Short mmCIF file of C-alpha atoms in Angstrom, two decimals:
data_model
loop_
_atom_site.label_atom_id
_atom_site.label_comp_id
_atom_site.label_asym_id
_atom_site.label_seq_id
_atom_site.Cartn_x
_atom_site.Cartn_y
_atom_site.Cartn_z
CA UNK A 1 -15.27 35.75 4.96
CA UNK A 2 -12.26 35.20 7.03
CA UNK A 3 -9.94 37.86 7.65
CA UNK A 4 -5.91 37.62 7.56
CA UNK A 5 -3.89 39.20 9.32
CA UNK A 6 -0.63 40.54 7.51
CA UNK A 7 0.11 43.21 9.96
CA UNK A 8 3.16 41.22 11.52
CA UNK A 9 5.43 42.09 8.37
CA UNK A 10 3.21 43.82 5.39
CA UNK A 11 6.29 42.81 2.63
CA UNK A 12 6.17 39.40 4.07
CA UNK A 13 2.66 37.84 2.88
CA UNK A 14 1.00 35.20 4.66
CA UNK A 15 2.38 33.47 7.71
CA UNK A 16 2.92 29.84 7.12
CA UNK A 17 1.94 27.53 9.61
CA UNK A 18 4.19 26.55 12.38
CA UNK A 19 4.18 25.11 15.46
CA UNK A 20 7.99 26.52 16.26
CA UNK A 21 7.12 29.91 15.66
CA UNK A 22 7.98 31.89 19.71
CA UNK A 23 5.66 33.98 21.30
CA UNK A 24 5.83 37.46 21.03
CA UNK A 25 4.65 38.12 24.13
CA UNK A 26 6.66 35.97 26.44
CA UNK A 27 10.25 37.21 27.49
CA UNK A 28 12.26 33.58 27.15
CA UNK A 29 15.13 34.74 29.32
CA UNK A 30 12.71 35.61 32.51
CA UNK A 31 12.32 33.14 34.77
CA UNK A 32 9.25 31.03 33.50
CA UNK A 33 8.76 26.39 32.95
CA UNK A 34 8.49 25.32 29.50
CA UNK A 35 7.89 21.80 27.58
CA UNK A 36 10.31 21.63 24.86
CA UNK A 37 9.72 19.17 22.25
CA UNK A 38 12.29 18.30 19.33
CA UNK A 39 12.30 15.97 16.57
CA UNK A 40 15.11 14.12 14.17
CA UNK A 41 15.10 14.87 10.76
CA UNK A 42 12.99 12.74 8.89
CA UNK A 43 11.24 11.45 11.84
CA UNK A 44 14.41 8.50 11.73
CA UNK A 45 14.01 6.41 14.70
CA UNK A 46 17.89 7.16 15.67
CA UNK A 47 17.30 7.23 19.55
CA UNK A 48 15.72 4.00 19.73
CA UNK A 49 13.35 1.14 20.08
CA UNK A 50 9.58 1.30 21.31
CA UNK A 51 8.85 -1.92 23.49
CA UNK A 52 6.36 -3.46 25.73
CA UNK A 53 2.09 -3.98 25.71
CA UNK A 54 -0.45 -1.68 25.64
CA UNK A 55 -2.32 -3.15 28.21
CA UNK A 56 0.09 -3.60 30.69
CA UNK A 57 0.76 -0.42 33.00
CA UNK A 58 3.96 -1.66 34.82
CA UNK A 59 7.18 -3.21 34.71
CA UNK A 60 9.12 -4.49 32.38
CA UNK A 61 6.57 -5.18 29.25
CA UNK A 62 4.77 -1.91 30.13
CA UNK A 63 5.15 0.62 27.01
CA UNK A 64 8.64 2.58 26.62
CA UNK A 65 11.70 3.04 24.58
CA UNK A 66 14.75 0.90 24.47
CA UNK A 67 17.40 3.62 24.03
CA UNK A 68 20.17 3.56 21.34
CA UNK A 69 23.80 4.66 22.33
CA UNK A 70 22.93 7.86 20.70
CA UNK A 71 20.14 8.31 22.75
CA UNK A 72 21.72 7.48 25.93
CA UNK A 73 24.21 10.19 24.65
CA UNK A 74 21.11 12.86 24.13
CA UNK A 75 19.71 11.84 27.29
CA UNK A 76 23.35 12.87 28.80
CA UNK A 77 23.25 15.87 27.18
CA UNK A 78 20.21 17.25 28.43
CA UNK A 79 20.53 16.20 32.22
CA UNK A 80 24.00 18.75 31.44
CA UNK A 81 22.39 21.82 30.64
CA UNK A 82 22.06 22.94 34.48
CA UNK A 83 26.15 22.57 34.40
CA UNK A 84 26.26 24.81 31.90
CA UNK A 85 23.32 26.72 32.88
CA UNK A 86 22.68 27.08 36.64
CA UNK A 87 19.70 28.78 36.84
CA UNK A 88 18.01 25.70 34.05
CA UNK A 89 16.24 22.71 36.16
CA UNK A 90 16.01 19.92 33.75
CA UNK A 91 12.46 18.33 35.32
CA UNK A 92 11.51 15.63 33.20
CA UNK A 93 12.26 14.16 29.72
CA UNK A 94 10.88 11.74 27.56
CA UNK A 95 13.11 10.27 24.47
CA UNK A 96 10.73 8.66 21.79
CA UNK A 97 12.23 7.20 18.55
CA UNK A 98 12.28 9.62 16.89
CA UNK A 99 11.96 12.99 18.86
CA UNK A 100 12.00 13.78 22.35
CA UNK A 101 9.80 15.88 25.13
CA UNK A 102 11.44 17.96 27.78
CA UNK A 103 10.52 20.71 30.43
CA UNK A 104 12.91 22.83 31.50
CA UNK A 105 12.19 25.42 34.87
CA UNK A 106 13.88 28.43 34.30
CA UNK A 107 14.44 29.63 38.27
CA UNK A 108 16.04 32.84 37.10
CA UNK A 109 16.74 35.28 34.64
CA UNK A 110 19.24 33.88 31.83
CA UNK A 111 21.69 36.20 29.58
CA UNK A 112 20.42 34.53 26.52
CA UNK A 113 17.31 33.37 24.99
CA UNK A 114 16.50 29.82 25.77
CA UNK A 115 16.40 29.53 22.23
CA UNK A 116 20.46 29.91 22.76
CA UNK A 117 20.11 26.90 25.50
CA UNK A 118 18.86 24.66 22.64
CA UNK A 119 21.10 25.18 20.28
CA UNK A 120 23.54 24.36 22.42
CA UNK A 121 21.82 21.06 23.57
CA UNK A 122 21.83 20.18 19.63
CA UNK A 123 25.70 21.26 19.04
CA UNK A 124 26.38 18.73 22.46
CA UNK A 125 24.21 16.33 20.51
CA UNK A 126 25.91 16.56 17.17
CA UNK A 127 28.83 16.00 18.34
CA UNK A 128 27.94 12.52 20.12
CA UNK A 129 25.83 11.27 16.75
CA UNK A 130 29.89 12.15 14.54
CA UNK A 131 31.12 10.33 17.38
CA UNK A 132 29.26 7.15 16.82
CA UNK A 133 29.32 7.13 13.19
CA UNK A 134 25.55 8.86 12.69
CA UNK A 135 26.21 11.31 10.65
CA UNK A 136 29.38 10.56 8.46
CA UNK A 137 29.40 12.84 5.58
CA UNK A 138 30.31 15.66 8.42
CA UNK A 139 33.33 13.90 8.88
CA UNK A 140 35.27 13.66 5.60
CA UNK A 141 39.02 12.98 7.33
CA UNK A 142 37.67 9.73 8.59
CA UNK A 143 38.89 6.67 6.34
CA UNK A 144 35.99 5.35 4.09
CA UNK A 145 36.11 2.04 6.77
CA UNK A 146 35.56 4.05 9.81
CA UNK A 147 32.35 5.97 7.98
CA UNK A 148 30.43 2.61 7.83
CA UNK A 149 30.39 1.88 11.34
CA UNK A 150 28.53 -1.73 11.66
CA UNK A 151 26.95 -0.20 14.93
CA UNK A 152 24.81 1.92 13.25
CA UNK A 153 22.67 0.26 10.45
CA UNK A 154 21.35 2.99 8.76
CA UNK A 155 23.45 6.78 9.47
CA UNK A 156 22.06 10.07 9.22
CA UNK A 157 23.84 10.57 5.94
CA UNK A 158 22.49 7.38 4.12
CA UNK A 159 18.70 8.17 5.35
CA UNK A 160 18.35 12.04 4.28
CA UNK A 161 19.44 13.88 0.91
CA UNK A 162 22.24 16.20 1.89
CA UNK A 163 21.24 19.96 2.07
CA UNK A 164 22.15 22.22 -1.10
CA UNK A 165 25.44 24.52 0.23
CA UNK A 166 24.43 27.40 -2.30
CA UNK A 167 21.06 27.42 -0.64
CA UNK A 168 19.32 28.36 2.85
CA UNK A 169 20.08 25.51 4.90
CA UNK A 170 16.38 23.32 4.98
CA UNK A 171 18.21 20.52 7.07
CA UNK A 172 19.10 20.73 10.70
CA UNK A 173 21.86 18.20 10.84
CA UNK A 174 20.38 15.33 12.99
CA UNK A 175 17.54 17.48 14.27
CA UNK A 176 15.06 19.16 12.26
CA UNK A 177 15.73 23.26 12.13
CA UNK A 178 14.20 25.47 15.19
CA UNK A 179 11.67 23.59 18.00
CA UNK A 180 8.72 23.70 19.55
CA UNK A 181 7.65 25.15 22.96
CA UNK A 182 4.85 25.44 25.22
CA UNK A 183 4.62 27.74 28.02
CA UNK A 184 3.80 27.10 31.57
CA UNK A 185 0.10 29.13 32.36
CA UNK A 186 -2.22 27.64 33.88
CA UNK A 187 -2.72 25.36 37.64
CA UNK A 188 -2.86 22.06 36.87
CA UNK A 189 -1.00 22.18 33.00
CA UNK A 190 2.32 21.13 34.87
CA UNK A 191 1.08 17.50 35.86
CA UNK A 192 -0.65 17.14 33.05
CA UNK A 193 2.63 17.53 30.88
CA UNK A 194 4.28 15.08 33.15
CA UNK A 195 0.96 12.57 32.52
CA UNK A 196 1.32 13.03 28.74
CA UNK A 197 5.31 12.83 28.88
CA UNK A 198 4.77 9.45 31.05
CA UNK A 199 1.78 8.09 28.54
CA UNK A 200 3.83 9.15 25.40
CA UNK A 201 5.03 5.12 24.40
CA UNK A 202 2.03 3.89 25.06
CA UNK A 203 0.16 6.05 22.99
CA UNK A 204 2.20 5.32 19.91
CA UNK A 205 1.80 1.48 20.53
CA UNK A 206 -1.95 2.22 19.94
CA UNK A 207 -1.08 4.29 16.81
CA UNK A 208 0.82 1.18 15.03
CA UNK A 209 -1.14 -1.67 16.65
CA UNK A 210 -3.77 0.80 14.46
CA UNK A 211 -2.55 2.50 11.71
CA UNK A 212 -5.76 2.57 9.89
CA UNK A 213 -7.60 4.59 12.45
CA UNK A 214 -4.27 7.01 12.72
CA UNK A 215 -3.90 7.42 9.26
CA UNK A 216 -4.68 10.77 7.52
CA UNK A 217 -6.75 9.78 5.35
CA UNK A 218 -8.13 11.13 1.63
CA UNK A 219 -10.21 14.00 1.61
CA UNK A 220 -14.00 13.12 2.16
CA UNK A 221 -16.36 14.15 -0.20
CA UNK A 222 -18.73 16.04 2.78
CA UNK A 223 -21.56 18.69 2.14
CA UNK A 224 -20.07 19.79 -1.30
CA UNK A 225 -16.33 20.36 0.75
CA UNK A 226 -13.73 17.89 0.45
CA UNK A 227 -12.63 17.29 4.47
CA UNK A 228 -9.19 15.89 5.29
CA UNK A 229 -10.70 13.17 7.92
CA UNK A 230 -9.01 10.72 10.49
CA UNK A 231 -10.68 7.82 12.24
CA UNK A 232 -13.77 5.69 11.33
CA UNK A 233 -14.97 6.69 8.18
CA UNK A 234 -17.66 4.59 8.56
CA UNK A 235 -19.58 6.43 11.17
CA UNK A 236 -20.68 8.86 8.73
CA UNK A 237 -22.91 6.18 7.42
CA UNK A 238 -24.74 5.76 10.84
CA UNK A 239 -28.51 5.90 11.08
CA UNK A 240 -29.00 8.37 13.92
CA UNK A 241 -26.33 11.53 14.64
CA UNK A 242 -26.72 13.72 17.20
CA UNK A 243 -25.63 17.05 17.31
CA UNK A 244 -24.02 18.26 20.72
CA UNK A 245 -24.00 22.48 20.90
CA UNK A 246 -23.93 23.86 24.15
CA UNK A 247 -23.65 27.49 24.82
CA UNK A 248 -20.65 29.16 26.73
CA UNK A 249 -23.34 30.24 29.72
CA UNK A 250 -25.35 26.87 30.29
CA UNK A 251 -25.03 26.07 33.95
CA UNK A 252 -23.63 23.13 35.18
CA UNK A 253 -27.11 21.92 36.04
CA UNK A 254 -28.12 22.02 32.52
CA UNK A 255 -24.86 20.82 31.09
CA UNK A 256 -25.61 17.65 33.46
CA UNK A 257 -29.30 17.26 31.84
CA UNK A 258 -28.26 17.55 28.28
CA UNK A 259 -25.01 15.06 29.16
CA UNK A 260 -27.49 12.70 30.34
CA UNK A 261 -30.00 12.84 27.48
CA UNK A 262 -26.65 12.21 25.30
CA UNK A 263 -25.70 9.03 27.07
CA UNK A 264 -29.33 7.44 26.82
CA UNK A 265 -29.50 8.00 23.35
CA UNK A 266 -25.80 7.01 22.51
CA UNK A 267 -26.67 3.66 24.79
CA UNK A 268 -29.33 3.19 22.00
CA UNK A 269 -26.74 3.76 19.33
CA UNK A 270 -26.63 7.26 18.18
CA UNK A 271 -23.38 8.82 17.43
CA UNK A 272 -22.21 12.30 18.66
CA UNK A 273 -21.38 15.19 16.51
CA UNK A 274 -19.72 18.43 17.75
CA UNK A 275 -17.02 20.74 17.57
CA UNK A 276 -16.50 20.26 21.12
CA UNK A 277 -15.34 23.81 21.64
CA UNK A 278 -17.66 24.59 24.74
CA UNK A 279 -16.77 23.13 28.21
CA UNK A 280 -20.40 21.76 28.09
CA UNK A 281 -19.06 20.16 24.69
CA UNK A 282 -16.16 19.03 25.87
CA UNK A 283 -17.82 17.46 29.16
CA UNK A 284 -20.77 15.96 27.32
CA UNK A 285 -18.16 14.74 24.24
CA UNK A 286 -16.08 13.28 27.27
CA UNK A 287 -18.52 11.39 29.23
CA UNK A 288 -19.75 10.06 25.97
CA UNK A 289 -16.32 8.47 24.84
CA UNK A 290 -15.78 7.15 28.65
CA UNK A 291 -18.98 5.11 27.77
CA UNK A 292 -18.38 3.97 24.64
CA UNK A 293 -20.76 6.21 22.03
CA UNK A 294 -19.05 6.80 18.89
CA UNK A 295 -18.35 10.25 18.21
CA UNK A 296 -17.42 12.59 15.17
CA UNK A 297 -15.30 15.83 15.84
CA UNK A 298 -14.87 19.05 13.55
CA UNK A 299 -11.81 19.98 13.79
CA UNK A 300 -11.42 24.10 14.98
CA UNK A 301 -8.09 24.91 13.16
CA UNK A 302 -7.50 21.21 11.15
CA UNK A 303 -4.69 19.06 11.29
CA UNK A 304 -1.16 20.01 11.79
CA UNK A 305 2.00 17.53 10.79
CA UNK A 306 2.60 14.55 11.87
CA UNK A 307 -1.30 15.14 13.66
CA UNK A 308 -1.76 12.78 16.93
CA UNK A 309 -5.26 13.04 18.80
CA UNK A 310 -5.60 14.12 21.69
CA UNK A 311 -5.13 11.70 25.02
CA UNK A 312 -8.78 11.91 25.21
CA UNK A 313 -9.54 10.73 22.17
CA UNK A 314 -6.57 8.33 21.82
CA UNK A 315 -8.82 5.27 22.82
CA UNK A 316 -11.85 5.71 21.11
CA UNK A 317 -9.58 5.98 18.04
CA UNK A 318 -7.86 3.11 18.02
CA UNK A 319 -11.09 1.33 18.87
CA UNK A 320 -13.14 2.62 15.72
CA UNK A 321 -15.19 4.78 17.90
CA UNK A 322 -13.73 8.55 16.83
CA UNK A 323 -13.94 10.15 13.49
CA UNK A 324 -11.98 13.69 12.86
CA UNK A 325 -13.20 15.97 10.01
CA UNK A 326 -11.01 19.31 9.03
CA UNK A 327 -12.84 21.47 7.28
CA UNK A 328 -10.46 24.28 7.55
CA UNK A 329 -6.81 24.20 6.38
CA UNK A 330 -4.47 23.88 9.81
CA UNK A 331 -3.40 26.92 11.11
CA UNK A 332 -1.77 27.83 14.73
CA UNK A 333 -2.23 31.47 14.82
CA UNK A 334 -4.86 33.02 16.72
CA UNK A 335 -8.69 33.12 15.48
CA UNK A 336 -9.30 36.74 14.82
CA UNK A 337 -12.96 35.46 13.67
CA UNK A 338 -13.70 33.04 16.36
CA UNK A 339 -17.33 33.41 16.85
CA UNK A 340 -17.91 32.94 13.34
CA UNK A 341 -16.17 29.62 12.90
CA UNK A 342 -17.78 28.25 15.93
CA UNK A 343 -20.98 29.30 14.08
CA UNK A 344 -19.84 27.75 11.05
CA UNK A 345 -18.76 24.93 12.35
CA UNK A 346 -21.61 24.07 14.28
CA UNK A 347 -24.14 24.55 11.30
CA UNK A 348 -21.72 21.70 9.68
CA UNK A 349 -22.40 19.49 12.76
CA UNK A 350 -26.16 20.57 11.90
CA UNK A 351 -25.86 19.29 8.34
CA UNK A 352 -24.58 16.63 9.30
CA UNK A 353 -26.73 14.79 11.33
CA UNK A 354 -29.58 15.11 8.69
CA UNK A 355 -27.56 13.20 6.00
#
């Protein structure tokens, strides 16, 4: 039985899944580096146009986005948060279609929350996309000529249903309501946001060149459970599934022997099953994709919106060599019962291999 905890607001009920919710524990105006990640409304692809070949790596047909105007103007805005806020180092930032990545370095304390910085990015933003014609209906002293601007195809106002005024506002104007951070914690996590920042076009080439492997699809009837899945489908039909489960205090020796067992028997066709939780999953579930042995992942806490995979599973995905079952609901909040979904999830794995 899984256990939920209501203790953050007892009047409240359950918390609803978000990846923009803050955390509690960090202090957002102490100095600290954070990824910042925002997205239009709708997921409309007003800051421009993905270009180039997957399997090129540089110049000018390598993967990356064709900015609009407007996102020339967002990319403006951002570099200009260090005028307005000094102690805010603007390192990198990647503008996608339709949303954008950025990590800000906070060198010292701040008077506000950086929540405060953002919102002040999207005002600076706002005001470029009624500049440009974007969003129109926010501009009703405008002649009805000047709010079909033939520079912008399809506006803001034309694309999404305009909010209710008598209720909460559900519509952010441009950019969907709040954002989503991650913290900086941990050596190494700083170059690998730059990597992902830097790999972000190419990635979603591979997601439309396949939209059948990247596609959520139906739930699959699995073990008496209907499983949200993404992937192969098909690999569930295999002969031969293995089941990688490695415990948390294997040595690296051992992890090396079982990793190597893995590979000879994926060579002869078997496909991998785990929850790659474990490093020794995650290492054995790693070497295995690197060599081309199908694999099939259970998912810890399921599939949030507008779900990616990983980078490390991003190839063997769009190559028909990755399947992703969920068979819990998606959740961010910390496992209070995380032993026992490991368990759980790794007598699934078990099950699985014997259909």
């Amino acid at each position: 039985m899984e256990h939920k905890d209501n203790s953050h607001k007892a009047w409240a009920g359950d918390k609803k899944p978000s990846m923009k919710r803050r955390c509690e524990e960090n202090n957002y105006t102490e100095r600290g580096l954070y990824m910042v990640t925002l997205a239009i409304e709708g997921r409309q692809p007003f800051l421009g146009q993905l270009k180039g070949l997957t399997d090129i790596n540089e110049g000018p047909d390598s993967p990356h986005v064709v900015l609009s105007p407007f996102g020339e103007r967002v990319k403006a805005c951002w570099l200009a948060i260090q005028q307005h806020y000094p102690q805010i180092e603007p390192m990198k930032l990647c503008i996608m279609p339709d949303h954008i990545h950025g990590i800000l370095f906070v060198h010292e304390k701040i008077e506000r929350h950086l929540g405060h910085v953002i919102n002040g990015f999207k005002a600076g933003t706002r005001k470029a996309a009624r500049q440009l014609g974007i969003i129109t209906e926010a501009m009703p002293q405008l002649t009805e000529q000047q709010q079909q601007p033939t520079t912008a195809p399809v506006t803001y106002a034309e694309a999404l249903p305009r909010p209710n005024k008598d209720k909460h506002p559900t519509h952010g104007l441009i950019w969907e309501p709040n954002y989503n951070d991650r913290i900086l914690l941990r050596k190494g996590q700083l170059q690998r946001w730059m990597a992902y920042l830097d790999d972000n076009p190419r990635r979603l080439l591979l997601k439309r060149q396949h939209p059948e492997y990247f596609t959520q699809l139906s739930p699959i009837p699995i073990l008496d459970t209907m499983m949200p899945a993404m992937g192969n489908r098909f690999l569930l039909e295999r002969p031969l599934k293995l089941q990688v489960q490695c415990s948390r205090h294997l040595y690296q020796n051992e992890i090396e022997e079982r990793k190597q067992y893995f590979l000879r028997a994926g060579a002869e066709g078997a496909v991998i099953v785990s929850p790659c939780i474990s490093p020794g999953e995650q290492q054995i579930a790693t070497a295995c994709m690197q060599a081309g042995i199908p694999l099939i992942v259970l998912l810890l806490k399921g599939f949030p919106p507008y779900f990616k995979p990983q980078p490390r599973y991003l190839e063997a995905c769009a190559e028909g060599r990755l399947l992703m079952l969920a068979p819990y609901p998606y959740q961010n909040e910390k496992l209070t019962n995380m032993r026992a979904r490991c368990l759980h999830l790794n007598e699934l794995a078990a099950l699985l291999c014997q259909r």
